[in-house]
Amino acid sequence: MTFKTIIEPFRVHSVEPLVMTTPEQRREAIGRAGNNLFSLRAEDVLIDFLTDSGTGAMSRDQWAAIQRGDESYAGSPSWFRFLESVQDLFPFEHVIPTHQGRAAEKILFTAIGGEGKIVPNNTHFDTTRANVEYTGARAVDLVIAEGRDPASRHPFKGNMDLDALESLLIEHGREAVPVVFMTITNNSGGGQPVSLENLRGVREVCDRYGIPFFLDACRFAENAWFIREREAGQGDRDVRDIVREVASLADGMTMSAKKDPLGNIGGWLAMNDDGLADECRTLLILTEGFPTYGGLAGRDLEALAQGLRESVQHDYLRYRIRSTAYLGDALTAAGVPVVQPIGGHAVYLDAGALLPHIDPLDYPGQALAIALYEAGGIRGCEIGSVMFGLQPDGSERPAAMELVRLAIPRRTYTQSHIDYVIEVAISVAERADQLRGYRITSEPRPLRHFTATFEQQTG
Ligand code: F0G
């Protein structure tokens, strides 16, 4: 007999207290924070769904591995254990450790970006876009049309539009395009997966034009699980084999190890090209550290070596994907609009659909995110015109979608926490017509969403 409840495949080993607050306390806290959820003190948050990045719970075996951390400056055994674990899944020639994903992006785009260059991606994550644009290059998003439609139930909404990719290459020529990127899963587009078939298609286009193909692979294990569940002929495969096949299609990768590799910090840049690797290692030494530790301590390398092994276990991934869907399915059943189908690491509330009375440039996502915090102490993240609206020339344009991401830290919250979130979100949705928009009162750039301040609109 099999049971339908998918339980957490772990039990609790040490606990962290949550601080209970009242709605009044939260209204005061968010006011002090300039209505920016990034500026809250984490202790004023009850359920923290700001990000799944670096916020997961490490396992007993990861904590044990930390004790083995060897802090030798060069050639530490911890480095070799890390390298072996990375190359077991991603057999690239060169692995360059960094303190997190954006450091890998910064190094890579410093080496290959620059004025006049164009970098296509299914959808650039905000730091990836910022690192491309910082070099003077242009970041272009070419996700399939279904990927921009929150209601479409296409099983691989992260796929690249191959015709659009080819048109871009014909129009600008291969010299202008130093790399083609694919983000798996497609975070900014709703945590949606990319199919093996599409990855093979991108490889084929890149081969024809002689352009390197890189993965932004921080949610590679969730992506591989979706391939196993949704793609024809993949259902019996070990996730590790799927991951290796995905890696074999690419020439290199950037990684934020704060996501699927179950680390609290870490990342890497990997590639097969010897010349490019030399250049990147030189840049690494300038800003991150020696090539056998990059920006990490030996103990961090140990935690990641073990985390990577756990990240591809089927029981874990089944629970991970199912528990995210549990939240999304309950909200869908209650009529709260969320991006379909439910992604891997997060549920994306469709603030555009829920708050049609708020203009995109009055930031419906921000309004919804603040309402969730005030009502229940839940911290989500606007992924809409606050994050993407500001253009490099200083003008403002509505984003493709107005979303609020509820990103679920790995192995951290239980089903009763999620039941509470469902209850709060439904109660906010029931009075959606009363929510008002916001205007920005101060903003830096780029990446204004981290520190901008907001004021609620009157009337
Ligand atoms: N690429 C993707 C797809 C990401 O989601 C992130 C981070 C990065 C690169 C950068 O990695 O944070 O280690 O420097 N995403 C986090 C998030 C911050 O909340 O989605 P990092």
GROMACS .gro file of C-alpha atoms and ligand atoms in nm:
model
  480
    1MET     CA    1   0.000   0.000   0.000
    2THR     CA    2   0.131   0.346  -0.086
    3PHE     CA    3   0.015   0.661   0.087
    4LYS     CA    4  -0.039   0.992  -0.084
    5THR     CA    5   0.106   1.219   0.184
    6ILE     CA    6   0.463   1.309   0.091
    7ILE     CA    7   0.636   1.364   0.423
    8GLU     CA    8   0.954   1.558   0.489
    9PRO     CA    9   1.229   1.294   0.439
   10PHE     CA   10   1.415   1.408   0.751
   11ARG     CA   11   1.349   1.479   1.114
   12VAL     CA   12   1.449   1.786   1.311
   13HIS     CA   13   1.797   1.787   1.459
   14SER     CA   14   1.828   2.138   1.600
   15VAL     CA   15   1.571   2.416   1.606
   16GLU     CA   16   1.564   2.791   1.554
   17PRO     CA   17   1.298   2.992   1.734
   18LEU     CA   18   1.055   3.205   1.534
   19VAL     CA   19   0.956   3.540   1.682
   20MET     CA   20   0.582   3.606   1.688
   21THR     CA   21   0.473   3.963   1.606
   22THR     CA   22   0.140   4.145   1.581
   23PRO     CA   23   0.008   4.322   1.268
   24GLU     CA   24   0.071   4.657   1.442
   25GLN     CA   25   0.434   4.566   1.510
   26ARG     CA   26   0.475   4.459   1.150
   27ARG     CA   27   0.323   4.780   1.010
   28GLU     CA   28   0.571   4.973   1.220
   29ALA     CA   29   0.862   4.754   1.110
   30ILE     CA   30   0.784   4.783   0.739
   31GLY     CA   31   0.744   5.160   0.779
   32ARG     CA   32   1.089   5.180   0.938
   33ALA     CA   33   1.219   4.973   0.645
   34GLY     CA   34   1.095   5.230   0.390
   35ASN     CA   35   0.840   4.973   0.269
   36ASN     CA   36   1.122   4.761   0.131
   37LEU     CA   37   1.109   4.399   0.249
   38PHE     CA   38   1.485   4.363   0.199
   39SER     CA   39   1.535   4.629   0.467
   40LEU     CA   40   1.343   4.445   0.740
   41ARG     CA   41   1.524   4.286   1.030
   42ALA     CA   42   1.488   3.911   0.976
   43GLU     CA   43   1.365   3.870   1.334
   44ASP     CA   44   1.059   4.075   1.242
   45VAL     CA   45   0.971   3.810   0.983
   46LEU     CA   46   0.776   3.497   1.075
   47ILE     CA   47   0.797   3.293   0.754
   48ASP     CA   48   1.087   3.407   0.540
   49PHE     CA   49   1.021   3.333   0.174
   50LEU     CA   50   1.239   3.618   0.048
   51THR     CA   51   1.472   3.370  -0.115
   52ASP     CA   52   1.571   3.006  -0.130
   53SER     CA   53   1.932   3.122  -0.163
   54GLY     CA   54   2.164   3.024   0.121
   55THR     CA   55   1.866   2.989   0.354
   56GLY     CA   56   1.828   2.610   0.356
   57ALA     CA   57   1.897   2.380   0.648
   58MET     CA   58   2.218   2.182   0.628
   59SER     CA   59   2.215   1.813   0.710
   60ARG     CA   60   2.386   1.630   0.993
   61ASP     CA   61   2.638   1.501   0.740
   62GLN     CA   62   2.712   1.851   0.612
   63TRP     CA   63   2.776   1.977   0.966
   64ALA     CA   64   3.000   1.677   1.022
   65ALA     CA   65   3.187   1.751   0.699
   66ILE     CA   66   3.246   2.108   0.817
   67GLN     CA   67   3.454   1.967   1.100
   68ARG     CA   68   3.682   1.814   0.840
   69GLY     CA   69   3.739   2.151   0.674
   70ASP     CA   70   4.108   2.193   0.602
   71GLU     CA   71   4.207   2.558   0.580
   72SER     CA   72   4.536   2.516   0.395
   73TYR     CA   73   4.580   2.814   0.167
   74ALA     CA   74   4.667   2.606  -0.139
   75GLY     CA   75   4.579   2.249  -0.237
   76SER     CA   76   4.363   2.171   0.067
   77PRO     CA   77   4.210   1.821   0.078
   78SER     CA   78   3.875   1.996   0.121
   79TRP     CA   79   3.927   2.153  -0.222
   80PHE     CA   80   3.985   1.814  -0.380
   81ARG     CA   81   3.675   1.666  -0.216
   82PHE     CA   82   3.476   1.963  -0.348
   83LEU     CA   83   3.624   1.927  -0.696
   84GLU     CA   84   3.547   1.557  -0.709
   85SER     CA   85   3.188   1.616  -0.605
   86VAL     CA   86   3.138   1.894  -0.861
   87GLN     CA   87   3.298   1.701  -1.147
   88ASP     CA   88   3.099   1.387  -1.064
   89LEU     CA   89   2.791   1.579  -1.181
   90PHE     CA   90   2.945   1.847  -1.403
   91PRO     CA   91   3.253   1.698  -1.567
   92PHE     CA   92   3.404   2.024  -1.691
   93GLU     CA   93   3.783   2.049  -1.725
   94HIS     CA   94   3.818   2.363  -1.512
   95VAL     CA   95   3.632   2.441  -1.192
   96ILE     CA   96   3.688   2.785  -1.041
   97PRO     CA   97   3.540   2.830  -0.693
   98THR     CA   98   3.375   3.163  -0.601
   99HIS     CA   99   3.201   3.295  -0.293
  100GLN     CA  100   2.865   3.293  -0.471
  101GLY     CA  101   2.703   3.290  -0.813
  102ARG     CA  102   2.735   3.656  -0.900
  103ALA     CA  103   3.112   3.645  -0.843
  104ALA     CA  104   3.131   3.376  -1.111
  105GLU     CA  105   2.916   3.594  -1.339
  106LYS     CA  106   3.132   3.898  -1.276
  107ILE     CA  107   3.450   3.711  -1.366
  108LEU     CA  108   3.304   3.548  -1.676
  109PHE     CA  109   3.148   3.862  -1.820
  110THR     CA  110   3.456   4.070  -1.742
  111ALA     CA  111   3.644   3.821  -1.959
  112ILE     CA  112   3.395   3.789  -2.248
  113GLY     CA  113   3.151   4.083  -2.226
  114GLY     CA  114   3.198   4.445  -2.334
  115GLU     CA  115   3.052   4.718  -2.557
  116GLY     CA  116   2.873   4.586  -2.863
  117LYS     CA  117   2.837   4.232  -2.727
  118ILE     CA  118   2.501   4.058  -2.687
  119VAL     CA  119   2.426   3.776  -2.442
  120PRO     CA  120   2.109   3.575  -2.504
  121ASN     CA  121   1.954   3.375  -2.220
  122ASN     CA  122   1.611   3.220  -2.169
  123THR     CA  123   1.570   3.483  -1.892
  124HIS     CA  124   1.861   3.653  -1.719
  125PHE     CA  125   1.843   3.658  -1.342
  126ASP     CA  126   1.881   4.014  -1.208
  127THR     CA  127   2.248   3.981  -1.106
  128THR     CA  128   2.331   3.809  -1.435
  129ARG     CA  129   2.169   4.087  -1.634
  130ALA     CA  130   2.342   4.350  -1.419
  131ASN     CA  131   2.683   4.185  -1.466
  132VAL     CA  132   2.633   4.163  -1.844
  133GLU     CA  133   2.518   4.525  -1.867
  134TYR     CA  134   2.794   4.652  -1.639
  135THR     CA  135   3.048   4.556  -1.909
  136GLY     CA  136   2.850   4.753  -2.169
  137ALA     CA  137   2.705   4.439  -2.329
  138ARG     CA  138   2.335   4.381  -2.389
  139ALA     CA  139   2.137   4.106  -2.211
  140VAL     CA  140   1.853   3.964  -2.422
  141ASP     CA  141   1.580   3.730  -2.293
  142LEU     CA  142   1.451   3.477  -2.547
  143VAL     CA  143   1.222   3.249  -2.347
  144ILE     CA  144   0.936   3.087  -2.544
  145ALA     CA  145   0.609   3.284  -2.559
  146GLU     CA  146   0.443   3.044  -2.311
  147GLY     CA  147   0.711   3.139  -2.059
  148ARG     CA  148   0.575   3.493  -2.047
  149ASP     CA  149   0.216   3.382  -1.993
  150PRO     CA  150   0.148   3.311  -1.624
  151ALA     CA  151  -0.154   3.094  -1.705
  152SER     CA  152   0.006   2.872  -1.972
  153ARG     CA  153   0.058   2.512  -1.853
  154HIS     CA  154   0.339   2.427  -2.092
  155PRO     CA  155   0.554   2.167  -1.908
  156PHE     CA  156   0.884   2.340  -1.991
  157LYS     CA  157   0.811   2.709  -1.979
  158GLY     CA  158   1.179   2.785  -1.929
  159ASN     CA  159   1.264   2.673  -2.283
  160MET     CA  160   1.450   2.901  -2.520
  161ASP     CA  161   1.276   3.022  -2.836
  162LEU     CA  162   1.517   2.859  -3.082
  163ASP     CA  163   1.388   3.056  -3.382
  164ALA     CA  164   1.439   3.383  -3.195
  165LEU     CA  165   1.790   3.270  -3.099
  166GLU     CA  166   1.875   3.191  -3.457
  167SER     CA  167   1.729   3.524  -3.581
  168LEU     CA  168   1.943   3.708  -3.327
  169LEU     CA  169   2.253   3.526  -3.446
  170ILE     CA  170   2.172   3.598  -3.811
  171GLU     CA  171   2.103   3.965  -3.738
  172HIS     CA  172   2.408   4.038  -3.523
  173GLY     CA  173   2.657   3.775  -3.638
  174ARG     CA  174   2.851   3.532  -3.424
  175GLU     CA  175   3.124   3.787  -3.340
  176ALA     CA  176   2.875   3.989  -3.136
  177VAL     CA  177   2.761   3.691  -2.926
  178PRO     CA  178   3.035   3.561  -2.694
  179VAL     CA  179   2.811   3.300  -2.528
  180VAL     CA  180   2.456   3.167  -2.520
  181PHE     CA  181   2.323   3.115  -2.167
  182MET     CA  182   2.042   2.899  -2.031
  183THR     CA  183   1.912   2.942  -1.678
  184ILE     CA  184   1.792   2.617  -1.524
  185THR     CA  185   1.537   2.639  -1.382
  186ASN     CA  186   1.425   2.975  -1.520
  187ASN     CA  187   1.404   3.169  -1.195
  188SER     CA  188   1.281   3.507  -1.317
  189GLY     CA  189   1.022   3.337  -1.537
  190GLY     CA  190   0.857   3.145  -1.253
  191GLY     CA  191   1.106   2.872  -1.159
  192GLN     CA  192   1.011   2.687  -1.474
  193PRO     CA  193   1.219   2.402  -1.612
  194VAL     CA  194   1.398   2.361  -1.943
  195SER     CA  195   1.365   2.032  -2.134
  196LEU     CA  196   1.651   1.814  -2.248
  197GLU     CA  197   1.516   1.845  -2.600
  198ASN     CA  198   1.540   2.226  -2.584
  199LEU     CA  199   1.891   2.212  -2.438
  200ARG     CA  200   1.992   1.984  -2.726
  201GLY     CA  201   1.834   2.235  -2.964
  202VAL     CA  202   2.037   2.523  -2.816
  203ARG     CA  203   2.352   2.310  -2.843
  204GLU     CA  204   2.277   2.244  -3.208
  205VAL     CA  205   2.229   2.615  -3.286
  206CYS     CA  206   2.547   2.704  -3.094
  207ASP     CA  207   2.742   2.438  -3.287
  208ARG     CA  208   2.623   2.573  -3.620
  209TYR     CA  209   2.737   2.925  -3.532
  210GLY     CA  210   3.046   2.824  -3.336
  211ILE     CA  211   2.933   2.992  -3.013
  212PRO     CA  212   2.995   2.856  -2.661
  213PHE     CA  213   2.693   2.745  -2.458
  214PHE     CA  214   2.687   2.802  -2.081
  215LEU     CA  215   2.441   2.705  -1.808
  216ASP     CA  216   2.335   2.918  -1.515
  217ALA     CA  217   2.272   2.599  -1.327
  218CYS     CA  218   2.188   2.685  -0.967
  219ARG     CA  219   1.862   2.486  -0.968
  220PHE     CA  220   1.996   2.202  -1.181
  221ALA     CA  221   1.863   1.923  -0.957
  222GLU     CA  222   1.508   2.057  -0.953
  223ASN     CA  223   1.531   2.100  -1.331
  224ALA     CA  224   1.650   1.741  -1.370
  225TRP     CA  225   1.364   1.615  -1.153
  226PHE     CA  226   1.114   1.795  -1.379
  227ILE     CA  227   1.280   1.637  -1.683
  228ARG     CA  228   1.244   1.297  -1.517
  229GLU     CA  229   0.877   1.360  -1.437
  230ARG     CA  230   0.766   1.540  -1.751
  231GLU     CA  231   0.982   1.453  -2.050
  232ALA     CA  232   0.904   1.148  -2.260
  233GLY     CA  233   1.138   0.857  -2.200
  234GLN     CA  234   1.308   1.007  -1.893
  235GLY     CA  235   1.093   0.859  -1.614
  236ASP     CA  236   1.323   0.570  -1.523
  237ARG     CA  237   1.650   0.758  -1.518
  238ASP     CA  238   1.865   0.839  -1.220
  239VAL     CA  239   1.867   1.218  -1.171
  240ARG     CA  240   2.247   1.210  -1.165
  241ASP     CA  241   2.252   1.075  -1.519
  242ILE     CA  242   2.015   1.346  -1.635
  243VAL     CA  243   2.234   1.611  -1.471
  244ARG     CA  244   2.543   1.469  -1.640
  245GLU     CA  245   2.370   1.469  -1.976
  246VAL     CA  246   2.263   1.831  -1.928
  247ALA     CA  247   2.621   1.923  -1.837
  248SER     CA  248   2.756   1.734  -2.139
  249LEU     CA  249   2.554   1.960  -2.369
  250ALA     CA  250   2.724   2.275  -2.239
  251ASP     CA  251   3.073   2.423  -2.262
  252GLY     CA  252   3.064   2.569  -1.916
  253MET     CA  253   2.851   2.693  -1.631
  254THR     CA  254   2.805   2.945  -1.355
  255MET     CA  255   2.672   2.820  -1.023
  256SER     CA  256   2.528   2.969  -0.711
  257ALA     CA  257   2.584   2.685  -0.465
  258LYS     CA  258   2.340   2.856  -0.226
  259LYS     CA  259   2.049   2.689  -0.403
  260ASP     CA  260   2.033   2.324  -0.507
  261PRO     CA  261   2.382   2.236  -0.372
  262LEU     CA  262   2.241   2.302  -0.024
  263GLY     CA  263   2.508   2.548   0.087
  264ASN     CA  264   2.470   2.864   0.288
  265ILE     CA  265   2.739   3.023   0.073
  266GLY     CA  266   2.939   2.929  -0.235
  267GLY     CA  267   2.950   2.909  -0.610
  268TRP     CA  268   3.169   2.825  -0.904
  269LEU     CA  269   3.251   2.892  -1.264
  270ALA     CA  270   3.337   2.591  -1.480
  271MET     CA  271   3.437   2.545  -1.842
  272ASN     CA  272   3.635   2.335  -2.086
  273ASP     CA  273   3.820   2.617  -2.266
  274ASP     CA  274   4.181   2.633  -2.134
  275GLY     CA  275   4.250   2.990  -2.248
  276LEU     CA  276   3.931   3.131  -2.102
  277ALA     CA  277   3.993   2.942  -1.777
  278ASP     CA  278   4.340   3.099  -1.747
  279GLU     CA  279   4.193   3.444  -1.792
  280CYS     CA  280   3.917   3.376  -1.540
  281ARG     CA  281   4.161   3.238  -1.282
  282THR     CA  282   4.365   3.557  -1.310
  283LEU     CA  283   4.052   3.761  -1.239
  284LEU     CA  284   3.965   3.521  -0.956
  285ILE     CA  285   4.295   3.590  -0.784
  286LEU     CA  286   4.231   3.966  -0.806
  287THR     CA  287   3.899   3.958  -0.624
  288GLU     CA  288   3.814   3.617  -0.479
  289GLY     CA  289   4.124   3.423  -0.383
  290PHE     CA  290   4.364   3.147  -0.479
  291PRO     CA  291   4.222   2.897  -0.733
  292THR     CA  292   4.185   2.613  -0.480
  293TYR     CA  293   3.954   2.804  -0.250
  294GLY     CA  294   3.820   3.105  -0.443
  295GLY     CA  295   3.604   3.297  -0.205
  296LEU     CA  296   3.541   3.006   0.030
  297ALA     CA  297   3.679   2.855   0.348
  298GLY     CA  298   3.781   2.488   0.343
  299ARG     CA  299   3.482   2.410   0.562
  300ASP     CA  300   3.246   2.567   0.308
  301LEU     CA  301   3.396   2.349   0.035
  302GLU     CA  302   3.328   2.041   0.252
  303ALA     CA  303   2.966   2.141   0.316
  304LEU     CA  304   2.912   2.182  -0.058
  305ALA     CA  305   3.080   1.853  -0.148
  306GLN     CA  306   2.833   1.674   0.079
  307GLY     CA  307   2.537   1.900  -0.014
  308LEU     CA  308   2.583   1.817  -0.382
  309ARG     CA  309   2.553   1.447  -0.308
  310GLU     CA  310   2.230   1.505  -0.113
  311SER     CA  311   2.085   1.740  -0.375
  312VAL     CA  312   2.032   1.464  -0.630
  313GLN     CA  313   1.870   1.206  -0.399
  314HIS     CA  314   1.531   1.107  -0.533
  315ASP     CA  315   1.348   1.105  -0.199
  316TYR     CA  316   1.466   1.457  -0.132
  317LEU     CA  317   1.375   1.588  -0.477
  318ARG     CA  318   1.034   1.420  -0.475
  319TYR     CA  319   0.957   1.589  -0.143
  320ARG     CA  320   1.105   1.921  -0.256
  321ILE     CA  321   0.901   1.952  -0.574
  322ARG     CA  322   0.587   1.808  -0.415
  323SER     CA  323   0.599   2.043  -0.116
  324THR     CA  324   0.632   2.348  -0.341
  325ALA     CA  325   0.337   2.225  -0.545
  326TYR     CA  326   0.140   2.172  -0.220
  327LEU     CA  327   0.147   2.548  -0.158
  328GLY     CA  328   0.078   2.638  -0.520
  329ASP     CA  329  -0.204   2.389  -0.565
  330ALA     CA  330  -0.382   2.504  -0.248
  331LEU     CA  331  -0.369   2.867  -0.361
  332THR     CA  332  -0.487   2.771  -0.710
  333ALA     CA  333  -0.779   2.575  -0.564
  334ALA     CA  334  -0.876   2.884  -0.360
  335GLY     CA  335  -0.874   3.100  -0.674
  336VAL     CA  336  -0.555   3.293  -0.596
  337PRO     CA  337  -0.377   3.349  -0.931
  338VAL     CA  338  -0.033   3.188  -0.937
  339VAL     CA  339   0.207   3.111  -1.221
  340GLN     CA  340   0.124   2.768  -1.366
  341PRO     CA  341   0.246   2.503  -1.351
  342ILE     CA  342   0.406   2.537  -1.008
  343GLY     CA  343   0.784   2.578  -1.034
  344GLY     CA  344   1.055   2.405  -0.838
  345HIS     CA  345   1.175   2.641  -0.567
  346ALA     CA  346   0.896   2.892  -0.537
  347VAL     CA  347   0.534   2.979  -0.590
  348TYR     CA  348   0.485   3.298  -0.789
  349LEU     CA  349   0.172   3.495  -0.711
  350ASP     CA  350   0.039   3.679  -1.014
  351ALA     CA  351  -0.002   4.028  -0.869
  352GLY     CA  352  -0.091   4.166  -1.211
  353ALA     CA  353  -0.398   3.941  -1.226
  354LEU     CA  354  -0.490   3.981  -0.859
  355LEU     CA  355  -0.457   4.362  -0.856
  356PRO     CA  356  -0.574   4.479  -1.200
  357HIS     CA  357  -0.667   4.817  -1.047
  358ILE     CA  358  -0.298   4.895  -0.977
  359ASP     CA  359  -0.099   5.018  -1.279
  360PRO     CA  360   0.225   4.816  -1.339
  361LEU     CA  361   0.432   5.128  -1.267
  362ASP     CA  362   0.252   5.167  -0.934
  363TYR     CA  363   0.405   4.828  -0.849
  364PRO     CA  364   0.124   4.579  -0.780
  365GLY     CA  365   0.383   4.319  -0.677
  366GLN     CA  366   0.524   4.548  -0.411
  367ALA     CA  367   0.171   4.619  -0.283
  368LEU     CA  368   0.094   4.248  -0.255
  369ALA     CA  369   0.427   4.161  -0.094
  370ILE     CA  370   0.379   4.429   0.173
  371ALA     CA  371   0.021   4.316   0.237
  372LEU     CA  372   0.138   3.957   0.297
  373TYR     CA  373   0.396   4.079   0.543
  374GLU     CA  374   0.158   4.305   0.732
  375ALA     CA  375  -0.113   4.038   0.746
  376GLY     CA  376   0.096   3.737   0.845
  377GLY     CA  377   0.464   3.820   0.877
  378ILE     CA  378   0.539   3.646   0.547
  379ARG     CA  379   0.824   3.793   0.349
  380GLY     CA  380   0.813   3.735  -0.027
  381CYS     CA  381   0.992   3.916  -0.305
  382GLU     CA  382   0.855   4.138  -0.581
  383ILE     CA  383   0.962   4.016  -0.923
  384GLY     CA  384   0.810   4.271  -1.154
  385SER     CA  385   0.849   4.635  -1.245
  386VAL     CA  386   1.040   4.726  -0.928
  387MET     CA  387   1.303   4.465  -1.012
  388PHE     CA  388   1.308   4.496  -1.391
  389GLY     CA  389   1.133   4.824  -1.481
  390LEU     CA  390   1.433   5.056  -1.471
  391GLN     CA  391   1.613   5.060  -1.809
  392PRO     CA  392   1.987   5.122  -1.855
  393ASP     CA  393   1.903   5.466  -2.006
  394GLY     CA  394   1.714   5.566  -1.689
  395SER     CA  395   1.364   5.532  -1.837
  396GLU     CA  396   1.103   5.302  -1.684
  397ARG     CA  397   0.907   5.029  -1.859
  398PRO     CA  398   0.664   4.774  -1.713
  399ALA     CA  399   0.814   4.427  -1.667
  400ALA     CA  400   0.676   4.131  -1.864
  401MET     CA  401   0.495   4.006  -1.550
  402GLU     CA  402   0.409   4.145  -1.207
  403LEU     CA  403   0.487   3.862  -0.966
  404VAL     CA  404   0.550   3.805  -0.597
  405ARG     CA  405   0.779   3.513  -0.540
  406LEU     CA  406   0.734   3.298  -0.233
  407ALA     CA  407   1.068   3.115  -0.245
  408ILE     CA  408   1.088   2.815  -0.018
  409PRO     CA  409   1.413   2.753   0.168
  410ARG     CA  410   1.524   2.392   0.139
  411ARG     CA  411   1.439   2.152   0.426
  412THR     CA  412   1.351   2.444   0.656
  413TYR     CA  413   0.975   2.481   0.700
  414THR     CA  414   0.720   2.211   0.771
  415GLN     CA  415   0.376   2.151   0.629
  416SER     CA  416   0.205   2.342   0.912
  417HIS     CA  417   0.411   2.651   0.827
  418ILE     CA  418   0.289   2.615   0.470
  419ASP     CA  419  -0.072   2.571   0.583
  420TYR     CA  420  -0.042   2.901   0.770
  421VAL     CA  421   0.097   3.074   0.457
  422ILE     CA  422  -0.196   2.942   0.254
  423GLU     CA  423  -0.441   3.083   0.508
  424VAL     CA  424  -0.275   3.426   0.513
  425ALA     CA  425  -0.245   3.450   0.134
  426ILE     CA  426  -0.612   3.361   0.083
  427SER     CA  427  -0.720   3.626   0.335
  428VAL     CA  428  -0.510   3.892   0.159
  429ALA     CA  429  -0.648   3.787  -0.182
  430GLU     CA  430  -1.003   3.823  -0.050
  431ARG     CA  431  -0.949   4.193   0.008
  432ALA     CA  432  -0.722   4.252  -0.293
  433ASP     CA  433  -0.942   4.535  -0.425
  434GLN     CA  434  -0.853   4.742  -0.118
  435LEU     CA  435  -0.476   4.732  -0.176
  436ARG     CA  436  -0.312   5.045  -0.311
  437GLY     CA  437  -0.003   5.101  -0.526
  438TYR     CA  438   0.332   5.247  -0.426
  439ARG     CA  439   0.573   5.503  -0.563
  440ILE     CA  440   0.951   5.498  -0.527
  441THR     CA  441   1.094   5.773  -0.309
  442SER     CA  442   1.462   5.688  -0.354
  443GLU     CA  443   1.653   5.439  -0.563
  444PRO     CA  444   2.008   5.348  -0.650
  445ARG     CA  445   2.097   5.170  -0.972
  446PRO     CA  446   2.150   4.914  -1.097
  447LEU     CA  447   1.960   4.656  -0.884
  448ARG     CA  448   1.742   4.923  -0.726
  449HIS     CA  449   1.502   4.674  -0.567
  450PHE     CA  450   1.746   4.586  -0.289
  451THR     CA  451   1.757   4.931  -0.132
  452ALA     CA  452   1.488   5.154  -0.288
  453THR     CA  453   1.235   5.312  -0.051
  454PHE     CA  454   0.862   5.336  -0.122
  455GLU     CA  455   0.558   5.534  -0.020
  456GLN     CA  456   0.204   5.405  -0.042
  457GLN     CA  457  -0.020   5.600  -0.276
  458THR     CA  458  -0.309   5.783  -0.121
  459GLY     CA  459  -0.674   5.746  -0.220
  460F0G     N1  460   2.144   3.295  -1.122
  460F0G     C1  461   2.021   3.267  -1.077
  460F0G     C2  462   1.924   3.196  -1.167
  460F0G     C3  463   1.986   3.302  -0.947
  460F0G     O1  464   1.864   3.272  -0.902
  460F0G     C4  465   2.081   3.368  -0.864
  460F0G     C5  466   2.047   3.409  -0.729
  460F0G     C6  467   2.207   3.395  -0.916
  460F0G     C7  468   2.235   3.356  -1.045
  460F0G     C8  469   2.313   3.466  -0.835
  460F0G     O2  470   2.363   3.386  -0.737
  460F0G     O3  471   2.299   3.499  -0.522
  460F0G     O4  472   2.480   3.328  -0.529
  460F0G     O5  473   2.517   3.551  -0.627
  460F0G     N2  474   1.932   3.412  -0.688
  460F0G     C9  475   1.886   3.444  -0.555
  460F0G    C10  476   1.737   3.445  -0.555
  460F0G    C11  477   1.947   3.561  -0.491
  460F0G     O6  478   1.679   3.492  -0.455
  460F0G     O7  479   1.675   3.398  -0.650
  460F0G     P1  480   2.417   3.445  -0.595
   0.00000   0.00000   0.00000
